């Protein structure tokens, strides 16, 4: 199976984590101690995005495996 030259999910994961960390640091700089709840929500959103991306990756991988197994079964018939 050919490997993609550009992995969209990986780029999305990196971008979402980078944006989250930038937002957390910016909140601390601008708001000080009042930023704690917002930082917590930002971290929760980062974790949710990472889990969503992992699930999409798993779904795509399983879909590709099933398609490969179907093609191999068709060739054997």
Coordinates of C-alpha atoms in Angstrom, one line a residue:
X1 CA 0.0 0.0 0.0
X2 CA 1.4 3.4 -1.0
X3 CA 2.1 5.9 1.7
X4 CA 0.6 9.4 1.3
X5 CA 3.1 12.2 0.7
X6 CA 1.0 14.5 3.0
X7 CA -0.8 13.2 6.0
X8 CA -3.8 15.5 6.6
X9 CA -4.7 14.0 10.0
X10 CA -1.1 14.4 11.3
X11 CA -1.0 18.1 10.1
X12 CA -4.4 18.7 11.8
X13 CA -3.2 17.1 15.0
X14 CA 0.0 19.2 15.1
X15 CA -1.9 22.4 14.2
X16 CA -4.6 21.9 16.9
X17 CA -2.0 21.1 19.6
X18 CA 0.1 24.1 18.6
X19 CA -2.9 26.4 18.6
X20 CA -4.0 25.1 22.0
X21 CA -0.6 25.7 23.6
X22 CA -0.4 29.2 22.1
X23 CA -3.8 30.0 23.4
X24 CA -2.9 28.7 26.9
X25 CA 0.2 30.8 27.0
X26 CA -1.6 33.8 25.7
X27 CA -4.4 33.5 28.3
X28 CA -1.8 33.3 31.1
X29 CA 0.0 36.4 29.7
X30 CA -3.2 38.4 29.3
X31 CA -5.3 37.3 32.2
X32 CA -2.9 36.1 34.8
X33 CA -4.5 33.8 37.5
X34 CA -8.0 34.5 36.1
X35 CA -7.0 32.4 33.1
X36 CA -7.0 29.1 34.9
X37 CA -10.6 28.0 34.0
X38 CA -10.1 29.0 30.4
X39 CA -6.9 27.2 30.2
X40 CA -8.6 24.1 31.6
X41 CA -11.3 24.3 28.9
X42 CA -8.6 24.8 26.3
X43 CA -6.7 21.7 27.5
X44 CA -10.0 19.7 27.4
X45 CA -10.6 20.8 23.9
X46 CA -7.1 19.8 22.9
X47 CA -7.6 16.3 24.4
X48 CA -10.9 16.0 22.7
X49 CA -9.4 17.0 19.3
X50 CA -6.6 14.5 19.8
X51 CA -9.0 11.7 20.6
X52 CA -11.2 12.5 17.6
X53 CA -8.2 12.5 15.3
X54 CA -7.1 9.1 16.8
X55 CA -10.5 7.7 16.2
X56 CA -10.6 8.9 12.6
X57 CA -7.2 7.5 12.0
X58 CA -8.3 4.1 13.4
X59 CA -11.4 4.1 11.3
X60 CA -9.5 4.9 8.1
X61 CA -6.9 2.2 8.9
X62 CA -9.5 -0.5 9.6
X63 CA -11.4 0.5 6.4
X64 CA -8.2 0.2 4.4
X65 CA -7.5 -3.3 5.9
X66 CA -11.0 -4.5 5.1
X67 CA -10.7 -3.2 1.5
X68 CA -7.4 -5.0 1.2
X69 CA -8.8 -8.2 2.6
X70 CA -11.7 -8.0 0.2
X71 CA -9.4 -7.5 -2.8
X72 CA -7.2 -10.4 -1.7
X73 CA -10.3 -12.6 -1.3
X74 CA -11.5 -11.6 -4.8
X75 CA -8.1 -12.5 -6.3
X76 CA -8.2 -16.0 -4.6
X77 CA -11.6 -16.8 -6.0

